[in-house]
XYZ file of C-alpha atoms in Angstrom:
473
model
C 18.409 10.097 2.752
C 14.784 10.664 2.729
C 13.458 11.755 5.679
C 9.292 11.564 6.215
C 7.016 12.882 9.094
C 5.315 9.451 10.629
C 2.493 9.934 12.503
C 3.190 6.429 14.809
C 6.437 8.637 15.850
C 4.945 12.218 15.967
C 8.520 13.215 14.081
C 10.325 12.928 11.182
C 11.964 9.622 10.525
C 14.844 8.377 8.141
C 13.705 6.069 5.952
C 15.826 2.924 6.354
C 13.812 0.258 4.467
C 13.448 -3.571 6.488
C 15.115 -5.326 3.418
C 17.985 -3.494 2.614
C 17.091 -1.633 -0.631
C 13.770 -2.704 -1.095
C 10.621 -0.211 0.553
C 7.287 -2.262 0.917
C 4.673 0.857 0.308
C 0.540 -0.136 1.703
C -2.032 2.256 -0.345
C -5.516 3.038 1.245
C -7.306 2.941 -2.232
C -11.050 4.767 -2.852
C -14.185 2.878 -2.374
C -15.466 2.198 -5.873
C -19.622 3.144 -5.403
C -19.159 6.455 -7.727
C -17.046 9.127 -10.010
C -13.858 9.402 -7.687
C -13.611 13.746 -6.740
C -10.402 16.234 -6.692
C -10.293 15.197 -3.123
C -9.642 11.344 -3.697
C -6.977 12.414 -6.431
C -5.729 14.555 -3.982
C -3.507 12.417 -2.319
C -2.527 10.024 -4.999
C -0.459 12.691 -6.149
C 1.504 13.250 -3.011
C 2.733 9.259 -3.316
C 2.936 9.374 -6.379
C 5.827 11.955 -5.331
C 6.905 9.518 -2.980
C 7.544 6.820 -5.680
C 9.327 8.340 -8.469
C 11.840 9.688 -5.848
C 12.500 6.082 -4.314
C 13.092 4.818 -7.055
C 15.431 8.346 -8.252
C 17.369 7.074 -4.972
C 18.041 3.888 -6.891
C 15.722 1.802 -4.658
C 12.834 -0.414 -5.480
C 9.502 0.057 -4.506
C 7.123 -2.878 -4.342
C 4.039 -0.938 -3.355
C -0.025 -2.088 -3.226
C -2.749 -0.374 -2.986
C -6.525 -1.839 -2.573
C -10.117 -1.134 -3.816
C -12.417 -1.524 -1.002
C -16.197 -2.889 -3.747
C -17.168 -4.343 -0.674
C -17.534 -3.975 3.322
C -17.270 0.174 3.067
C -20.201 1.495 5.589
C -21.848 5.389 5.455
C -20.318 5.504 8.970
C -16.915 4.658 8.188
C -17.383 2.202 11.977
C -19.919 -1.192 12.392
C -22.845 1.264 11.779
C -24.389 2.483 8.320
C -25.039 1.697 5.385
C -22.652 -0.653 2.625
C -21.412 2.278 0.331
C -21.803 -0.413 -2.293
C -24.975 -1.547 -1.346
C -26.160 2.024 -1.499
C -24.195 3.467 -4.546
C -26.787 0.333 -6.484
C -29.204 1.444 -5.456
C -28.538 5.323 -6.270
C -28.323 3.258 -9.848
C -30.639 0.999 -9.814
C -27.594 -1.998 -10.490
C -25.835 -4.436 -8.711
C -22.898 -3.881 -6.679
C -21.361 -5.674 -8.676
C -22.191 -3.616 -12.226
C -21.687 -0.255 -9.906
C -18.654 -1.538 -8.582
C -16.861 -2.623 -12.597
C -17.968 1.516 -13.814
C -16.014 2.979 -11.283
C -13.145 0.128 -11.352
C -12.786 1.297 -14.783
C -13.389 5.698 -15.061
C -11.078 5.903 -11.301
C -7.877 3.596 -13.270
C -8.520 5.917 -16.582
C -8.386 8.950 -14.464
C -5.285 7.724 -12.216
C -2.707 5.878 -15.325
C -4.351 7.368 -18.179
C -5.201 10.946 -17.994
C -2.914 11.797 -14.335
C -0.301 9.411 -15.434
C 0.275 7.349 -11.870
C 2.565 5.308 -11.433
C 0.100 2.481 -10.817
C 0.342 -0.206 -7.791
C 3.154 -3.842 -8.916
C -0.687 -4.602 -6.822
C -4.014 -3.268 -7.558
C -6.420 -5.278 -5.762
C -10.027 -5.818 -5.264
C -11.313 -6.612 -1.741
C -13.785 -8.645 -3.074
C -11.227 -11.154 -4.100
C -9.825 -11.449 -0.833
C -12.874 -12.955 0.885
C -11.151 -17.039 1.579
C -8.080 -14.526 3.147
C -9.802 -12.315 5.009
C -12.301 -15.423 6.297
C -8.771 -17.062 7.037
C -7.328 -13.937 8.568
C -10.736 -13.571 10.907
C -10.488 -16.971 12.129
C -7.465 -16.630 12.973
C -7.827 -13.846 15.682
C -10.606 -16.042 16.451
C -8.055 -18.730 17.582
C -6.450 -16.030 19.565
C -9.059 -15.200 21.215
C -9.458 -11.139 19.881
C -12.957 -11.555 18.771
C -16.609 -12.253 20.510
C -19.833 -13.268 18.088
C -23.022 -9.902 18.939
C -25.995 -12.011 17.626
C -27.508 -10.345 14.246
C -24.918 -8.635 13.921
C -21.367 -9.895 13.589
C -17.729 -11.280 14.514
C -16.045 -8.403 16.573
C -12.451 -7.367 17.510
C -11.947 -7.074 21.369
C -9.618 -3.628 21.762
C -9.272 -4.406 25.488
C -7.272 -7.728 25.074
C -4.423 -4.933 23.170
C -2.450 -2.307 25.559
C -1.141 -0.255 23.192
C -5.037 -0.272 20.797
C -5.094 3.629 19.588
C -1.355 4.342 19.928
C -1.281 6.013 15.854
C -4.205 7.928 16.936
C -3.065 7.946 20.221
C -6.831 7.703 21.621
C -7.719 8.692 24.733
C -9.550 5.599 25.586
C -10.777 6.003 28.593
C -12.144 9.490 28.179
C -13.571 7.487 24.627
C -15.474 5.282 27.717
C -16.741 7.726 29.399
C -17.607 10.408 27.119
C -19.191 8.439 23.914
C -22.599 6.919 22.898
C -21.862 2.992 22.103
C -23.192 2.668 18.372
C -23.766 -0.959 18.349
C -26.063 -2.461 20.863
C -24.275 -4.888 22.614
C -20.608 -3.869 22.113
C -17.748 -5.206 24.659
C -15.869 -1.184 24.390
C -16.514 1.577 22.466
C -13.630 0.813 20.464
C -14.474 -2.509 18.817
C -15.343 -3.071 15.127
C -16.574 -5.504 13.654
C -14.114 -8.235 11.598
C -17.265 -9.686 10.038
C -20.802 -8.598 9.335
C -23.963 -10.982 9.623
C -25.908 -10.610 6.377
C -30.237 -9.283 7.849
C -31.802 -12.306 7.147
C -34.706 -10.895 6.136
C -33.190 -9.941 2.575
C -31.092 -10.701 0.862
C -27.204 -9.051 -0.082
C -25.879 -8.368 -3.460
C -22.685 -9.264 -1.665
C -22.257 -11.995 0.941
C -20.810 -14.904 1.357
C -20.713 -18.188 3.613
C -18.344 -18.029 6.512
C -18.164 -19.755 10.156
C -19.016 -17.779 11.158
C -23.021 -16.994 9.070
C -23.533 -16.085 5.629
C -22.173 -11.850 5.688
C -19.038 -9.906 3.956
C -16.061 -8.807 5.748
C -15.366 -5.776 8.163
C -14.495 -2.600 5.901
C -10.629 -2.270 7.564
C -9.689 -6.438 7.396
C -9.447 -5.902 3.833
C -6.330 -3.923 4.186
C -4.795 -6.076 6.711
C -5.305 -9.265 5.197
C -4.168 -8.230 1.219
C -1.177 -6.437 3.037
C -0.234 -9.532 4.956
C -0.664 -11.539 1.388
C 0.938 -9.357 -1.813
C 3.938 -7.301 0.690
C 4.919 -9.902 4.557
C 3.939 -9.584 7.891
C 5.907 -5.923 8.029
C 5.784 -2.565 5.709
C 8.347 0.177 5.126
C 5.558 2.730 4.358
C 1.146 3.213 4.877
C -0.028 6.090 3.020
C -3.657 7.228 3.617
C -6.283 9.876 4.426
C -5.515 11.981 8.000
C -9.334 10.286 8.513
C -8.392 6.661 8.555
C -6.215 8.059 11.620
C -8.516 7.479 14.576
C -10.976 4.342 13.155
C -9.482 2.485 10.020
C -5.318 2.462 10.561
C -5.470 1.467 14.039
C -8.517 -1.305 13.295
C -5.393 -1.812 10.776
C -2.807 -1.741 13.259
C -4.434 -3.709 15.972
C -5.638 -6.930 13.437
C -2.338 -6.852 11.943
C 0.243 -7.181 14.759
C -2.750 -9.379 16.858
C -1.638 -11.908 14.120
C 1.601 -11.685 13.584
C 3.091 -9.607 16.690
C 5.386 -7.728 15.269
C 5.437 -3.938 14.754
C 2.747 -3.572 11.144
C 4.699 -0.571 9.285
C 7.268 1.317 9.858
C 6.641 4.631 8.567
C 3.142 6.208 8.610
C 1.422 9.046 6.051
C -1.561 11.040 5.691
C -2.122 13.774 4.167
C -4.502 16.422 4.333
C -7.709 17.458 3.584
C -8.507 20.057 0.506
C -11.908 21.633 0.216
C -13.431 24.073 -2.000
C -13.957 27.663 -1.561
C -13.054 26.853 2.127
C -15.696 24.524 2.364
C -15.696 21.109 2.858
C -17.177 19.137 -0.462
C -20.150 17.556 -0.385
C -23.015 16.855 -2.342
C -25.686 18.397 -0.363
C -23.208 22.496 -1.416
C -22.738 20.997 -4.481
C -19.557 21.611 -4.361
C -17.886 18.450 -6.046
C -15.464 18.901 -8.045
C -14.326 15.770 -10.538
C -11.313 16.043 -12.792
C -14.022 16.009 -15.814
C -14.769 19.360 -14.387
C -10.631 20.494 -14.675
C -10.462 18.982 -18.389
C -13.561 20.637 -19.300
C -12.818 24.479 -17.590
C -10.145 23.913 -19.844
C -7.041 22.681 -17.668
C -4.748 19.721 -18.040
C -3.228 17.057 -15.532
C 0.219 18.598 -14.910
C -1.271 21.974 -14.067
C -3.670 20.146 -11.530
C -1.048 18.265 -10.752
C 0.766 21.213 -10.016
C -1.712 23.108 -8.158
C -1.527 20.109 -5.724
C 1.360 20.158 -4.978
C 1.902 23.898 -4.811
C 1.153 22.734 -0.721
C 1.928 20.686 1.285
C 0.666 17.475 2.086
C 0.038 17.590 5.825
C -1.232 20.944 5.600
C -5.074 21.663 4.485
C -6.115 22.372 0.157
C -8.621 24.483 -0.281
C -9.293 24.566 -3.924
C -10.751 27.418 -6.524
C -10.730 28.377 -9.576
C -8.761 31.447 -9.010
C -6.066 29.101 -7.836
C -5.596 26.626 -10.983
C -5.370 29.462 -13.054
C -2.396 30.553 -10.856
C -1.350 27.414 -11.354
C -1.566 26.577 -14.947
C 0.203 29.623 -15.445
C 2.865 28.660 -12.934
C 3.154 25.457 -15.182
C 3.119 27.170 -18.863
C 6.492 29.749 -17.742
C 7.751 26.107 -17.288
C 7.302 24.943 -20.726
C 8.527 27.982 -21.590
C 11.728 27.907 -20.158
C 11.854 24.304 -21.285
C 11.464 25.024 -24.598
C 14.219 26.514 -25.545
C 15.754 23.489 -25.382
C 15.221 23.030 -28.253
C 16.968 26.985 -29.499
C 20.222 26.006 -28.347
C 23.331 23.783 -28.249
C 26.078 24.684 -26.211
C 27.430 23.135 -23.462
C 29.575 25.412 -21.596
C 33.102 23.652 -20.714
C 33.684 22.083 -16.804
C 35.773 25.101 -15.882
C 32.572 27.822 -16.753
C 30.084 25.282 -15.245
C 29.568 27.309 -12.204
C 28.077 30.216 -14.304
C 25.764 27.888 -16.737
C 22.158 28.970 -16.539
C 21.131 26.494 -14.371
C 23.694 25.160 -12.665
C 24.246 22.164 -12.749
C 23.425 21.389 -9.071
C 19.634 22.766 -10.043
C 18.571 18.796 -9.504
C 20.349 17.717 -7.106
C 18.901 20.682 -4.852
C 15.694 19.444 -5.452
C 16.546 16.417 -5.141
C 17.440 17.148 -1.588
C 14.442 19.546 -1.002
C 11.828 17.077 -1.462
C 14.101 14.336 0.225
C 12.768 16.523 3.254
C 9.564 14.938 3.808
C 8.095 15.821 0.092
C 8.329 19.607 0.512
C 6.861 20.922 -2.564
C 5.727 23.980 -1.837
C 9.258 24.479 -1.370
C 10.944 22.112 -4.798
C 8.090 24.408 -6.749
C 9.253 27.286 -5.523
C 12.593 26.216 -6.772
C 12.127 25.327 -10.129
C 10.675 29.024 -10.955
C 13.464 30.042 -9.688
C 15.861 28.139 -11.864
C 13.513 28.186 -15.001
C 13.653 32.303 -14.027
C 16.948 32.473 -14.655
C 16.472 30.349 -17.879
C 14.086 32.856 -19.394
C 16.216 35.987 -18.046
C 19.222 34.964 -19.406
C 21.593 35.245 -22.942
C 21.046 32.225 -24.804
C 25.007 31.991 -24.602
C 24.790 31.451 -21.198
C 22.626 28.743 -20.893
C 24.065 25.049 -21.319
C 21.618 22.832 -22.939
C 22.931 19.146 -21.224
C 22.229 21.019 -17.556
C 18.765 22.349 -18.802
C 17.691 18.412 -20.271
C 19.224 17.453 -17.235
C 16.976 20.401 -15.055
C 13.667 19.574 -16.434
C 14.244 15.688 -17.420
C 14.625 15.349 -13.180
C 11.248 17.385 -12.701
C 9.356 14.842 -14.914
C 11.562 12.126 -14.011
C 9.965 13.299 -9.886
C 7.079 15.638 -10.555
C 5.380 13.319 -13.177
C 4.139 17.456 -15.203
C 4.944 15.849 -19.352
C 7.849 19.310 -19.301
C 9.328 17.200 -22.920
C 6.245 16.122 -24.333
C 4.573 19.221 -24.162
C 7.142 21.458 -25.184
C 8.289 19.460 -28.448
C 10.849 21.309 -31.706
C 9.169 23.493 -33.832
C 8.960 22.245 -37.834
C 11.568 22.525 -39.503
C 9.166 24.663 -41.828
C 9.092 27.598 -39.120
C 12.756 27.270 -38.390
C 12.880 28.037 -41.914
C 10.643 31.219 -41.577
C 12.358 32.301 -37.922
C 16.021 32.313 -40.418
C 14.003 34.570 -43.298
C 12.711 36.697 -40.741
C 16.002 38.086 -38.960
C 17.166 38.071 -42.365
C 14.453 40.867 -43.340
C 15.143 42.732 -39.942
C 18.805 43.352 -40.919
C 16.998 44.587 -43.899
C 15.245 46.823 -42.386
C 12.133 44.647 -44.158
C 9.808 45.829 -41.000
C 7.076 45.135 -43.677
C 8.337 40.717 -44.418
C 9.248 40.550 -40.786
C 6.162 41.264 -39.417
C 4.043 39.192 -42.480
C 6.398 36.331 -41.593
C 5.807 36.802 -37.898
C 1.291 36.559 -38.349
C 1.726 33.446 -40.310
C 3.728 32.174 -37.575
C 1.550 33.351 -34.172
C -1.499 31.976 -36.519
C 1.079 28.589 -36.137
C 0.793 29.623 -33.195
C 4.578 30.487 -32.739
C 4.899 33.625 -31.176
C 8.460 36.593 -31.257
C 10.549 37.352 -28.875
C 13.070 39.594 -30.184
C 16.969 40.257 -28.499
C 20.557 41.924 -29.573
C 21.705 38.692 -31.461
C 18.832 35.687 -31.105
C 15.173 35.670 -32.159
C 13.424 33.219 -29.557
C 9.850 31.542 -30.716
C 7.438 30.551 -27.851
C 3.949 28.297 -28.219
C 0.486 30.661 -27.197
């Protein structure tokens, strides 16, 4: 039974798929105007755990993620410059070329480097322009829109009694204390459905519409893409906490105005990550990319461990010291995982309660994560189990239980714990045997010689009274 903190209800809700055992999930994707940074990837690492967990629990998951390649203005609402057009000017390219460049980089980092599970539908906003125009036309026909001359087609939020329910906005307070950012708005919370192109210039990305040449508002694409690929209602919608007051609030307004049904049952929002206690920004020159992580010698798995060491609802703080700690934590896991190659024993049923690790260790990990994706506690549980494995005599380690625990970690966390801990070669095993025999004969010179030879190949030896255990260095 999976329980998740639902931003809409402000409590942990039990996931109950609307369509039996199929869970429909929509994730807000990247705006592809520049290279992604680690702050972008944090949320996707968490949602990857969610997908893996649900599938492990026997549920079918259908997920859509958009790619914003048009319409996202620098203010995140209806003012400022289109981020794609801005990126194009910065790089001296067309917005189309900028989109292609950063889509290629983002998909490589997500699915080749981080090994995240690819969504069933990975959709570009520009591939759904016709559908967005049709959706806007339906809103207009229902009386939810009005035109601001020279600006665009806007959604009238006063037509909804429950506008702002996700963020629990104080609409009256906003009206009294805020300044309307776009002249001609009827209400401070109204937002653009379709923006007109400037009359005196041509944009890289613009399309004909019933209201004039222009481009879709940022919020429109997610409502349309979710409905086209998943239907009128979905089970889970994920994104960053910055989307709660504007973007996700406006998605709900658009979609529910068309369908008359609750859009998403559960809304999940991940918190931000800072760098050395400061918000990442170009002005502070503290933006960290995945390339920076790799260039410092850390693996994608170690980065995931660093991310998962805090809960998705808690604000994170990146430092290189935290990365070093996460890297050491992952190495400790690898050390324990490598022991599966050095034992060939399954504990009898009668003694399974005494085995290391416990046969209940894998299920305990799942139960921890089922409680609102409690990744910090899950990592602590893994630490505890692997510490027991490392400290236990080899004779008490159950190979099948250890293998099962490692596979569960791999399946749920996606940290490559199996491929990163391969067995050593037969030649190395023979050297370890010869060294053991030399030690029994007290031939310390030969023992040391073999030890040094193995160390040169990246293998260290830890001697116990009955065994010699190898470890990668």
